[in-house]
């Protein structure tokens, strides 16, 4: 372990004082909510990549944003050590969506245990098992349309990713129960994702239930329906799992959670199970659907990118092999560039400084709450020349470290579904491009800037594609 980092600094290391953003806290908060990208660009316009801010009323006042990769590297390396922790309580704002018992809000020790349990279904052979399902869903998604028809890309992508995560969580995605879960989740996301919906997330008084037609009333009704459906499925599956042994235990995540026990032989209660399922369902499809929408937008805004993507896909010996598709270098570069130029999340989960520490030449104090600004890191011209230009070749020519490419966060709180998201994106894009020739509609074929969608970012203009023809 680097003692110069832990205990202070080496004799030759210059210590820099962290500058402070000189804007009133209430203006910072409003700009961060309403114009987040403009706010983060403002933060790093005149400093070297570390700045003290007061942008969140729900976090302690000692807030620090980072865009300097060297500082982020030290932060990740020391994550979970004596001086840096990742307490789930700092993510409390998310509890209104995923509940108090979500893995996102767990204390570090319990978080590590739960993460160890939930990681395997999203990796290795379990991940590969989803390949044919993802490909089949992508094949089916436009079957109801004919040549000349246009469709909303995000709506169709959300339909695919929802069914994939329902399969991972429950083992299947068909039937009345799952249609109702899908509808209720979509309703809850829609309410929270509009311009006013974003304010609901940050100002509790706006969430007050003023009747069934008020935003607060609609959110309460949608969330109550989701809870009722999930608890009913938990009760049904709990009875089924009780009749299973290790050999015939279903492979879905709910069955896995129901079968797990702590060192005292205790399993998860209904509230804990509900919140974990809700976290997986929300995080496991909405973000990937947004990224796929951006991918279709950029591919069809750049004829050369589309041409090179098609050349690579057409060169496959077996177009139906998910593993071969997932390994395609240019398709992988396109996906990475989409996630770079439009990261769905703007910040990593916060870390708390537990003891004075020097990171990347900057001195941090006990109590500092530190977040890497993903958007700002991905726009650094020293890492990504011409950062606002969509250029997949940058990922063909260089490998970026975990402190430089942060699409899925980093350290102990990195997204457990990262591998599934990348796998999904490549398979879905490949099927759509191989089977169809698209063009952006006139309303979509223009500059599309990100806007806040609840806690995440998405296109400000609906991305609509027209089916020009079906490919043989």
Tab-separated table of C-alpha atoms in Angstrom:
chain	number	residue	atom	x	y	z
A	1	UNK	CA	0.000	0.000	0.000
A	2	UNK	CA	1.266	3.463	-0.860
A	3	UNK	CA	2.223	4.956	2.508
A	4	UNK	CA	2.879	8.384	0.994
A	5	UNK	CA	-0.747	8.425	-0.096
A	6	UNK	CA	-2.166	7.039	3.124
A	7	UNK	CA	-0.189	9.041	5.642
A	8	UNK	CA	0.313	12.277	3.764
A	9	UNK	CA	2.827	12.762	0.980
A	10	UNK	CA	6.404	12.275	0.038
A	11	UNK	CA	8.973	14.998	0.687
A	12	UNK	CA	9.196	15.829	-3.025
A	13	UNK	CA	5.455	15.849	-3.679
A	14	UNK	CA	3.834	19.250	-4.077
A	15	UNK	CA	0.539	19.548	-2.214
A	16	UNK	CA	-2.203	21.530	-3.927
A	17	UNK	CA	-5.083	23.201	-2.165
A	18	UNK	CA	-8.441	22.311	-3.673
A	19	UNK	CA	-10.142	25.411	-5.149
A	20	UNK	CA	-13.786	26.252	-4.400
A	21	UNK	CA	-16.491	27.042	-6.951
A	22	UNK	CA	-17.478	30.650	-6.228
A	23	UNK	CA	-21.197	30.381	-6.946
A	24	UNK	CA	-23.942	30.519	-4.323
A	25	UNK	CA	-24.987	27.012	-3.193
A	26	UNK	CA	-28.647	27.416	-4.189
A	27	UNK	CA	-27.647	28.415	-7.748
A	28	UNK	CA	-25.243	25.478	-7.915
A	29	UNK	CA	-28.018	23.125	-6.859
A	30	UNK	CA	-30.496	24.452	-9.423
A	31	UNK	CA	-28.009	24.365	-12.298
A	32	UNK	CA	-26.868	20.844	-11.352
A	33	UNK	CA	-30.501	19.695	-11.464
A	34	UNK	CA	-31.753	21.601	-14.505
A	35	UNK	CA	-28.588	21.915	-16.634
A	36	UNK	CA	-26.186	19.292	-15.292
A	37	UNK	CA	-23.755	19.194	-18.216
A	38	UNK	CA	-23.405	22.989	-18.241
A	39	UNK	CA	-22.828	22.899	-14.490
A	40	UNK	CA	-20.100	20.244	-14.630
A	41	UNK	CA	-18.365	22.031	-17.506
A	42	UNK	CA	-18.435	25.233	-15.468
A	43	UNK	CA	-16.838	23.420	-12.520
A	44	UNK	CA	-13.776	22.398	-14.514
A	45	UNK	CA	-13.313	25.380	-16.828
A	46	UNK	CA	-10.594	27.121	-14.827
A	47	UNK	CA	-9.048	24.474	-12.573
A	48	UNK	CA	-6.896	21.397	-12.964
A	49	UNK	CA	-9.526	18.806	-12.202
A	50	UNK	CA	-10.497	18.963	-8.509
A	51	UNK	CA	-12.969	21.456	-7.045
A	52	UNK	CA	-15.014	21.997	-3.900
A	53	UNK	CA	-18.732	22.491	-4.578
A	54	UNK	CA	-22.075	22.692	-2.791
A	55	UNK	CA	-24.382	21.151	-5.360
A	56	UNK	CA	-26.402	18.650	-3.336
A	57	UNK	CA	-28.639	19.476	-0.356
A	58	UNK	CA	-28.784	15.778	0.571
A	59	UNK	CA	-25.013	15.345	1.038
A	60	UNK	CA	-22.722	16.734	3.752
A	61	UNK	CA	-21.450	20.247	2.891
A	62	UNK	CA	-17.827	19.193	2.185
A	63	UNK	CA	-18.449	18.096	-1.425
A	64	UNK	CA	-15.603	17.601	-3.911
A	65	UNK	CA	-15.835	16.832	-7.642
A	66	UNK	CA	-12.926	15.240	-9.520
A	67	UNK	CA	-12.093	15.032	-13.217
A	68	UNK	CA	-8.326	14.489	-12.875
A	69	UNK	CA	-7.545	10.838	-13.792
A	70	UNK	CA	-4.505	10.702	-11.508
A	71	UNK	CA	-6.643	11.665	-8.515
A	72	UNK	CA	-9.343	9.187	-9.547
A	73	UNK	CA	-6.721	6.446	-9.868
A	74	UNK	CA	-5.548	7.055	-6.293
A	75	UNK	CA	-9.164	7.207	-5.118
A	76	UNK	CA	-9.955	3.823	-6.691
A	77	UNK	CA	-6.737	2.251	-5.387
A	78	UNK	CA	-7.491	3.327	-1.816
A	79	UNK	CA	-11.254	2.683	-2.028
A	80	UNK	CA	-12.375	0.747	1.037
A	81	UNK	CA	-9.128	1.330	2.921
A	82	UNK	CA	-8.503	3.105	6.211
A	83	UNK	CA	-8.889	6.592	4.757
A	84	UNK	CA	-11.670	6.163	2.173
A	85	UNK	CA	-15.075	4.507	2.557
A	86	UNK	CA	-18.138	4.118	0.331
A	87	UNK	CA	-21.060	4.298	2.777
A	88	UNK	CA	-24.402	3.487	1.208
A	89	UNK	CA	-26.114	6.150	3.291
A	90	UNK	CA	-24.605	8.788	1.006
A	91	UNK	CA	-26.801	7.378	-1.779
A	92	UNK	CA	-29.973	8.027	0.232
A	93	UNK	CA	-31.541	10.182	-2.483
A	94	UNK	CA	-32.023	6.992	-4.521
A	95	UNK	CA	-34.107	5.338	-1.792
A	96	UNK	CA	-37.281	6.966	-3.155
A	97	UNK	CA	-36.826	4.834	-6.294
A	98	UNK	CA	-35.135	1.612	-5.112
A	99	UNK	CA	-35.989	1.488	-1.392
A	100	UNK	CA	-33.917	1.540	1.792
A	101	UNK	CA	-32.661	-2.059	1.464
A	102	UNK	CA	-31.164	-1.779	-2.023
A	103	UNK	CA	-27.561	-2.862	-2.558
A	104	UNK	CA	-26.901	0.779	-3.491
A	105	UNK	CA	-27.694	1.908	0.061
A	106	UNK	CA	-26.059	-0.910	2.034
A	107	UNK	CA	-23.180	-0.332	4.444
A	108	UNK	CA	-19.782	-1.398	3.015
A	109	UNK	CA	-19.482	-4.794	4.760
A	110	UNK	CA	-23.019	-5.905	3.852
A	111	UNK	CA	-22.605	-4.398	0.388
A	112	UNK	CA	-19.562	-6.606	-0.260
A	113	UNK	CA	-21.514	-9.731	0.724
A	114	UNK	CA	-24.536	-8.835	-1.398
A	115	UNK	CA	-22.329	-7.866	-4.349
A	116	UNK	CA	-20.562	-11.234	-4.181
A	117	UNK	CA	-23.956	-12.931	-4.329
A	118	UNK	CA	-25.368	-10.862	-7.201
A	119	UNK	CA	-22.315	-10.688	-9.475
A	120	UNK	CA	-22.239	-14.279	-10.917
A	121	UNK	CA	-25.588	-14.055	-12.795
A	122	UNK	CA	-24.158	-11.206	-14.872
A	123	UNK	CA	-20.898	-12.904	-15.877
A	124	UNK	CA	-19.411	-16.049	-17.417
A	125	UNK	CA	-21.621	-18.890	-18.554
A	126	UNK	CA	-24.725	-17.322	-17.027
A	127	UNK	CA	-24.163	-14.255	-19.178
A	128	UNK	CA	-23.652	-16.332	-22.321
A	129	UNK	CA	-26.940	-18.119	-21.645
A	130	UNK	CA	-28.766	-14.845	-22.322
A	131	UNK	CA	-27.205	-14.492	-25.777
A	132	UNK	CA	-29.819	-16.335	-27.821
A	133	UNK	CA	-32.652	-14.691	-25.886
A	134	UNK	CA	-31.286	-11.185	-26.506
A	135	UNK	CA	-30.816	-11.929	-30.205
A	136	UNK	CA	-34.341	-13.362	-30.508
A	137	UNK	CA	-35.902	-10.353	-28.778
A	138	UNK	CA	-33.992	-7.992	-31.074
A	139	UNK	CA	-35.271	-9.954	-34.088
A	140	UNK	CA	-38.872	-9.694	-32.868
A	141	UNK	CA	-38.959	-6.041	-31.846
A	142	UNK	CA	-39.759	-4.617	-35.305
A	143	UNK	CA	-41.840	-7.520	-36.661
A	144	UNK	CA	-45.043	-5.479	-36.439
A	145	UNK	CA	-43.656	-2.766	-38.737
A	146	UNK	CA	-43.331	-2.608	-42.515
A	147	UNK	CA	-41.016	-0.749	-44.877
A	148	UNK	CA	-41.531	2.994	-44.588
A	149	UNK	CA	-42.756	2.854	-41.002
A	150	UNK	CA	-41.009	4.936	-38.345
A	151	UNK	CA	-40.565	4.052	-34.689
A	152	UNK	CA	-39.360	5.595	-31.454
A	153	UNK	CA	-35.951	4.035	-30.811
A	154	UNK	CA	-36.014	4.406	-27.041
A	155	UNK	CA	-39.455	2.871	-26.694
A	156	UNK	CA	-38.429	-0.205	-28.696
A	157	UNK	CA	-35.057	-0.542	-26.956
A	158	UNK	CA	-36.701	-0.316	-23.548
A	159	UNK	CA	-39.027	-3.149	-24.530
A	160	UNK	CA	-36.062	-5.413	-25.312
A	161	UNK	CA	-33.955	-4.541	-22.272
A	162	UNK	CA	-36.970	-4.853	-19.953
A	163	UNK	CA	-37.587	-8.417	-21.126
A	164	UNK	CA	-33.917	-9.322	-20.761
A	165	UNK	CA	-33.757	-8.159	-17.141
A	166	UNK	CA	-37.122	-9.793	-16.349
A	167	UNK	CA	-35.660	-13.054	-17.618
A	168	UNK	CA	-32.512	-12.622	-15.535
A	169	UNK	CA	-34.479	-11.747	-12.401
A	170	UNK	CA	-37.511	-14.029	-12.698
A	171	UNK	CA	-36.525	-16.630	-15.266
A	172	UNK	CA	-39.151	-15.596	-17.825
A	173	UNK	CA	-40.720	-12.448	-19.202
A	174	UNK	CA	-44.138	-13.604	-20.427
A	175	UNK	CA	-47.498	-13.797	-18.699
A	176	UNK	CA	-49.931	-11.333	-17.158
A	177	UNK	CA	-47.862	-10.702	-14.016
A	178	UNK	CA	-44.814	-9.693	-15.988
A	179	UNK	CA	-46.791	-7.533	-18.401
A	180	UNK	CA	-48.195	-5.663	-15.402
A	181	UNK	CA	-44.733	-5.275	-13.849
A	182	UNK	CA	-43.414	-3.981	-17.166
A	183	UNK	CA	-46.273	-1.499	-17.525
A	184	UNK	CA	-45.961	-0.217	-13.944
A	185	UNK	CA	-42.183	0.205	-14.200
A	186	UNK	CA	-42.530	2.085	-17.478
A	187	UNK	CA	-45.158	4.345	-15.905
A	188	UNK	CA	-42.989	5.094	-12.864
A	189	UNK	CA	-39.959	5.853	-15.051
A	190	UNK	CA	-41.990	8.081	-17.370
A	191	UNK	CA	-43.314	10.226	-14.503
A	192	UNK	CA	-39.856	10.665	-12.997
A	193	UNK	CA	-38.071	11.280	-16.296
A	194	UNK	CA	-39.823	14.401	-17.552
A	195	UNK	CA	-38.485	17.916	-16.894
A	196	UNK	CA	-40.825	18.360	-13.915
A	197	UNK	CA	-40.250	14.773	-12.842
A	198	UNK	CA	-36.580	15.529	-12.279
A	199	UNK	CA	-37.550	18.222	-9.775
A	200	UNK	CA	-39.681	15.647	-7.942
A	201	UNK	CA	-36.554	13.641	-7.193
A	202	UNK	CA	-34.763	16.486	-5.468
A	203	UNK	CA	-37.597	18.361	-3.736
A	204	UNK	CA	-39.691	16.106	-1.464
A	205	UNK	CA	-42.567	18.577	-1.085
A	206	UNK	CA	-43.297	18.218	-4.809
A	207	UNK	CA	-43.866	14.490	-4.306
A	208	UNK	CA	-46.798	15.098	-1.982
A	209	UNK	CA	-49.852	13.071	-2.959
A	210	UNK	CA	-52.460	15.653	-3.982
A	211	UNK	CA	-54.730	13.151	-5.662
A	212	UNK	CA	-54.584	10.576	-8.477
A	213	UNK	CA	-53.820	13.169	-11.168
A	214	UNK	CA	-50.982	14.885	-9.313
A	215	UNK	CA	-47.383	13.779	-10.026
A	216	UNK	CA	-46.991	12.629	-6.429
A	217	UNK	CA	-50.242	10.681	-6.613
A	218	UNK	CA	-49.294	9.036	-9.903
A	219	UNK	CA	-45.876	8.004	-8.563
A	220	UNK	CA	-47.434	6.604	-5.391
A	221	UNK	CA	-49.980	4.598	-7.385
A	222	UNK	CA	-47.370	3.200	-9.797
A	223	UNK	CA	-44.973	2.297	-6.976
A	224	UNK	CA	-47.772	0.663	-4.960
A	225	UNK	CA	-48.698	-1.492	-7.947
A	226	UNK	CA	-45.078	-2.539	-8.475
A	227	UNK	CA	-44.715	-3.398	-4.786
A	228	UNK	CA	-47.891	-5.485	-4.763
A	229	UNK	CA	-46.831	-7.420	-7.856
A	230	UNK	CA	-43.275	-8.025	-6.628
A	231	UNK	CA	-44.379	-9.168	-3.159
A	232	UNK	CA	-46.883	-11.571	-4.714
A	233	UNK	CA	-44.161	-13.035	-6.944
A	234	UNK	CA	-41.770	-13.268	-3.973
A	235	UNK	CA	-44.368	-15.186	-1.936
A	236	UNK	CA	-45.102	-17.551	-4.812
A	237	UNK	CA	-41.437	-18.160	-5.567
A	238	UNK	CA	-40.580	-18.586	-1.871
A	239	UNK	CA	-42.982	-21.520	-1.708
A	240	UNK	CA	-41.512	-23.029	-4.870
A	241	UNK	CA	-37.898	-22.648	-3.725
A	242	UNK	CA	-38.726	-24.363	-0.425
A	243	UNK	CA	-39.461	-27.515	-2.452
A	244	UNK	CA	-36.158	-27.385	-4.363
A	245	UNK	CA	-32.760	-28.794	-3.556
A	246	UNK	CA	-29.367	-27.639	-4.817
A	247	UNK	CA	-29.609	-29.769	-7.959
A	248	UNK	CA	-32.971	-28.482	-9.209
A	249	UNK	CA	-32.813	-24.875	-7.972
A	250	UNK	CA	-33.849	-22.430	-10.739
A	251	UNK	CA	-31.053	-20.220	-12.086
A	252	UNK	CA	-32.895	-16.883	-11.912
A	253	UNK	CA	-31.782	-14.138	-9.520
A	254	UNK	CA	-34.923	-14.177	-7.355
A	255	UNK	CA	-34.473	-17.884	-6.608
A	256	UNK	CA	-30.805	-17.226	-5.857
A	257	UNK	CA	-31.701	-14.461	-3.389
A	258	UNK	CA	-34.369	-16.620	-1.746
A	259	UNK	CA	-31.940	-19.481	-1.203
A	260	UNK	CA	-29.099	-17.434	0.313
A	261	UNK	CA	-28.436	-17.405	4.069
A	262	UNK	CA	-26.148	-15.325	6.271
A	263	UNK	CA	-23.782	-16.734	8.908
A	264	UNK	CA	-26.724	-17.004	11.321
A	265	UNK	CA	-28.852	-18.956	8.864
A	266	UNK	CA	-31.138	-15.996	8.151
A	267	UNK	CA	-32.420	-15.243	4.671
A	268	UNK	CA	-33.564	-11.942	3.190
A	269	UNK	CA	-36.971	-10.698	4.303
A	270	UNK	CA	-39.663	-9.533	1.893
A	271	UNK	CA	-38.704	-5.850	2.107
A	272	UNK	CA	-35.045	-6.625	1.386
A	273	UNK	CA	-35.981	-8.847	-1.548
A	274	UNK	CA	-38.417	-6.265	-2.906
A	275	UNK	CA	-35.805	-3.504	-2.867
A	276	UNK	CA	-33.111	-5.645	-4.499
A	277	UNK	CA	-35.496	-6.711	-7.265
A	278	UNK	CA	-36.587	-3.111	-7.786
A	279	UNK	CA	-32.949	-2.005	-8.068
A	280	UNK	CA	-32.165	-4.658	-10.661
A	281	UNK	CA	-35.307	-3.942	-12.677
A	282	UNK	CA	-34.807	-0.165	-12.759
A	283	UNK	CA	-31.038	-0.114	-13.225
A	284	UNK	CA	-30.945	-3.215	-15.418
A	285	UNK	CA	-32.958	-1.941	-18.335
A	286	UNK	CA	-33.509	1.830	-18.339
A	287	UNK	CA	-29.854	2.815	-18.644
A	288	UNK	CA	-29.085	0.253	-21.356
A	289	UNK	CA	-32.131	1.335	-23.371
A	290	UNK	CA	-30.911	4.937	-23.267
A	291	UNK	CA	-27.413	3.943	-24.392
A	292	UNK	CA	-28.835	1.884	-27.283
A	293	UNK	CA	-30.920	4.862	-28.370
A	294	UNK	CA	-27.818	7.047	-28.506
A	295	UNK	CA	-25.985	4.307	-30.419
A	296	UNK	CA	-28.646	4.156	-33.135
A	297	UNK	CA	-28.603	7.951	-33.342
A	298	UNK	CA	-24.834	8.272	-33.756
A	299	UNK	CA	-24.436	5.323	-36.123
A	300	UNK	CA	-27.025	6.810	-38.472
A	301	UNK	CA	-25.654	10.355	-38.152
A	302	UNK	CA	-22.247	9.131	-39.349
A	303	UNK	CA	-22.317	7.274	-42.704
A	304	UNK	CA	-18.708	6.097	-42.323
A	305	UNK	CA	-19.433	4.597	-38.902
A	306	UNK	CA	-22.450	2.787	-40.347
A	307	UNK	CA	-20.445	1.552	-43.342
A	308	UNK	CA	-17.591	0.210	-41.207
A	309	UNK	CA	-20.032	-1.406	-38.782
A	310	UNK	CA	-21.827	-3.175	-41.634
A	311	UNK	CA	-18.553	-4.313	-43.233
A	312	UNK	CA	-17.480	-5.882	-39.953
A	313	UNK	CA	-20.852	-7.545	-39.322
A	314	UNK	CA	-21.091	-8.859	-42.886
A	315	UNK	CA	-17.625	-10.360	-42.490
A	316	UNK	CA	-18.791	-12.711	-39.747
A	317	UNK	CA	-18.573	-16.388	-40.612
A	318	UNK	CA	-21.639	-17.049	-38.452
A	319	UNK	CA	-23.916	-14.056	-37.918
A	320	UNK	CA	-25.957	-15.980	-35.344
A	321	UNK	CA	-23.022	-16.577	-32.971
A	322	UNK	CA	-23.438	-14.185	-29.991
A	323	UNK	CA	-19.887	-14.736	-28.770
A	324	UNK	CA	-18.371	-13.851	-32.139
A	325	UNK	CA	-20.500	-10.700	-32.292
A	326	UNK	CA	-19.517	-9.670	-28.754
A	327	UNK	CA	-15.817	-9.845	-29.704
A	328	UNK	CA	-16.029	-7.638	-32.813
A	329	UNK	CA	-13.476	-4.832	-32.329
A	330	UNK	CA	-15.167	-2.013	-34.231
A	331	UNK	CA	-18.627	-2.738	-32.808
A	332	UNK	CA	-17.047	-2.753	-29.346
A	333	UNK	CA	-15.390	0.591	-30.117
A	334	UNK	CA	-18.720	2.065	-31.251
A	335	UNK	CA	-20.406	0.954	-28.024
A	336	UNK	CA	-17.585	2.347	-25.886
A	337	UNK	CA	-17.649	5.661	-27.741
A	338	UNK	CA	-21.408	5.941	-27.195
A	339	UNK	CA	-20.880	5.409	-23.463
A	340	UNK	CA	-18.024	7.907	-23.453
A	341	UNK	CA	-19.711	10.776	-25.254
A	342	UNK	CA	-23.042	10.184	-23.491
A	343	UNK	CA	-22.485	8.489	-20.131
A	344	UNK	CA	-25.893	7.626	-18.722
A	345	UNK	CA	-24.793	8.534	-15.191
A	346	UNK	CA	-23.056	11.829	-14.513
A	347	UNK	CA	-21.228	11.011	-11.274
A	348	UNK	CA	-19.765	7.990	-9.542
A	349	UNK	CA	-21.240	6.980	-6.201
A	350	UNK	CA	-19.757	9.219	-3.487
A	351	UNK	CA	-16.826	8.265	-1.268
A	352	UNK	CA	-16.166	9.695	2.173
A	353	UNK	CA	-12.714	10.658	3.410
A	354	UNK	CA	-12.308	9.113	6.872
A	355	UNK	CA	-8.822	10.490	7.618
A	356	UNK	CA	-6.673	13.206	5.991
A	357	UNK	CA	-5.168	11.906	2.765
A	358	UNK	CA	-3.308	13.131	-0.308
A	359	UNK	CA	-4.613	11.933	-3.680
A	360	UNK	CA	-2.894	12.912	-6.913
A	361	UNK	CA	-1.153	15.802	-5.199
A	362	UNK	CA	-4.299	17.240	-3.574
A	363	UNK	CA	-4.960	17.315	0.142
A	364	UNK	CA	-8.347	15.983	1.271
A	365	UNK	CA	-9.856	16.477	4.735
A	366	UNK	CA	-11.797	14.138	6.999
A	367	UNK	CA	-15.478	14.362	6.117
A	368	UNK	CA	-14.961	15.301	2.469
A	369	UNK	CA	-17.501	13.629	0.187
A	370	UNK	CA	-15.761	12.901	-3.116
A	371	UNK	CA	-17.301	12.050	-6.494
A	372	UNK	CA	-15.647	11.528	-9.868
A	373	UNK	CA	-17.471	13.514	-12.554
A	374	UNK	CA	-17.869	10.993	-15.369
A	375	UNK	CA	-19.026	13.578	-17.909
A	376	UNK	CA	-16.029	15.828	-17.238
A	377	UNK	CA	-13.501	12.972	-17.364
A	378	UNK	CA	-14.918	11.813	-20.699
A	379	UNK	CA	-14.575	15.343	-22.098
A	380	UNK	CA	-10.904	15.829	-21.228
A	381	UNK	CA	-9.065	16.700	-24.434
A	382	UNK	CA	-5.798	15.291	-23.056
A	383	UNK	CA	-7.493	11.879	-22.833
A	384	UNK	CA	-9.933	12.143	-25.718
A	385	UNK	CA	-8.859	14.622	-28.449
A	386	UNK	CA	-11.843	16.508	-29.906
A	387	UNK	CA	-13.964	15.069	-27.092
A	388	UNK	CA	-17.318	16.310	-28.404
A	389	UNK	CA	-16.809	14.495	-31.707
A	390	UNK	CA	-18.160	10.953	-32.059
A	391	UNK	CA	-15.087	8.923	-33.011
A	392	UNK	CA	-15.011	5.155	-32.295
A	393	UNK	CA	-11.446	4.950	-33.627
A	394	UNK	CA	-10.134	6.394	-30.370
A	395	UNK	CA	-11.008	3.019	-28.780
A	396	UNK	CA	-9.340	1.136	-31.640
A	397	UNK	CA	-6.073	2.952	-31.057
A	398	UNK	CA	-5.850	3.002	-27.273
A	399	UNK	CA	-6.895	1.083	-24.177
A	400	UNK	CA	-8.222	3.303	-21.401
A	401	UNK	CA	-7.772	2.555	-17.726
A	402	UNK	CA	-10.579	2.299	-15.148
A	403	UNK	CA	-9.700	5.824	-13.964
A	404	UNK	CA	-10.067	7.210	-17.513
A	405	UNK	CA	-13.209	5.470	-18.820
A	406	UNK	CA	-15.919	5.538	-16.160
A	407	UNK	CA	-19.136	4.642	-17.972
A	408	UNK	CA	-19.990	2.128	-15.230
A	409	UNK	CA	-18.463	3.946	-12.280
A	410	UNK	CA	-15.442	2.514	-10.532
A	411	UNK	CA	-14.012	0.844	-7.472
A	412	UNK	CA	-16.108	-1.058	-4.950
A	413	UNK	CA	-19.369	0.462	-6.213
A	414	UNK	CA	-18.845	-0.215	-9.928
A	415	UNK	CA	-22.016	-1.364	-11.698
A	416	UNK	CA	-22.430	-5.142	-11.329
A	417	UNK	CA	-24.383	-5.288	-14.590
A	418	UNK	CA	-21.677	-3.716	-16.771
A	419	UNK	CA	-20.852	-6.940	-18.627
A	420	UNK	CA	-24.531	-7.636	-19.359
A	421	UNK	CA	-25.087	-4.080	-20.620
A	422	UNK	CA	-22.149	-4.283	-23.053
A	423	UNK	CA	-23.210	-7.756	-24.211
A	424	UNK	CA	-26.799	-6.600	-24.763
A	425	UNK	CA	-25.799	-3.505	-26.684
A	426	UNK	CA	-23.580	-5.398	-29.111
A	427	UNK	CA	-26.082	-8.187	-29.784
A	428	UNK	CA	-29.074	-5.876	-30.176
A	429	UNK	CA	-27.249	-3.446	-32.462
A	430	UNK	CA	-25.897	-6.279	-34.602
A	431	UNK	CA	-29.336	-7.825	-35.123
A	432	UNK	CA	-31.016	-4.526	-35.917
A	433	UNK	CA	-28.320	-3.463	-38.392
A	434	UNK	CA	-28.016	-6.847	-40.102
A	435	UNK	CA	-31.777	-7.183	-40.589
A	436	UNK	CA	-32.782	-3.617	-41.461
A	437	UNK	CA	-31.712	-0.520	-43.338
A	438	UNK	CA	-32.689	2.563	-41.315
A	439	UNK	CA	-32.540	6.304	-41.700
A	440	UNK	CA	-33.176	8.983	-39.103
A	441	UNK	CA	-36.429	10.870	-39.615
A	442	UNK	CA	-36.105	14.577	-40.429
A	443	UNK	CA	-37.113	15.524	-36.884
A	444	UNK	CA	-34.361	13.301	-35.439
A	445	UNK	CA	-31.557	14.001	-37.929
A	446	UNK	CA	-30.225	17.055	-36.106
A	447	UNK	CA	-28.058	17.866	-33.135
A	448	UNK	CA	-29.501	16.090	-30.122
A	449	UNK	CA	-28.215	17.281	-26.762
A	450	UNK	CA	-28.589	15.259	-23.566
A	451	UNK	CA	-31.087	16.320	-20.932
A	452	UNK	CA	-31.793	15.023	-17.473
A	453	UNK	CA	-34.056	11.972	-17.219
A	454	UNK	CA	-34.482	11.624	-13.480
A	455	UNK	CA	-31.104	10.592	-12.101
A	456	UNK	CA	-29.680	9.918	-15.567
A	457	UNK	CA	-29.221	11.666	-18.924
A	458	UNK	CA	-30.978	10.914	-22.201
A	459	UNK	CA	-31.692	12.490	-25.609
A	460	UNK	CA	-33.574	15.797	-25.510
A	461	UNK	CA	-35.248	14.998	-28.846
A	462	UNK	CA	-36.978	11.636	-29.458
A	463	UNK	CA	-34.825	9.495	-31.736
A	464	UNK	CA	-37.074	8.168	-34.493
A	465	UNK	CA	-35.877	5.840	-37.239
A	466	UNK	CA	-37.595	4.926	-40.502
A	467	UNK	CA	-37.293	1.407	-41.903
A	468	UNK	CA	-36.035	1.927	-45.455
A	469	UNK	CA	-35.933	-1.784	-46.266
A	470	UNK	CA	-35.356	-5.201	-44.757
A	471	UNK	CA	-31.996	-6.785	-45.410
A	472	UNK	CA	-31.926	-10.356	-46.786
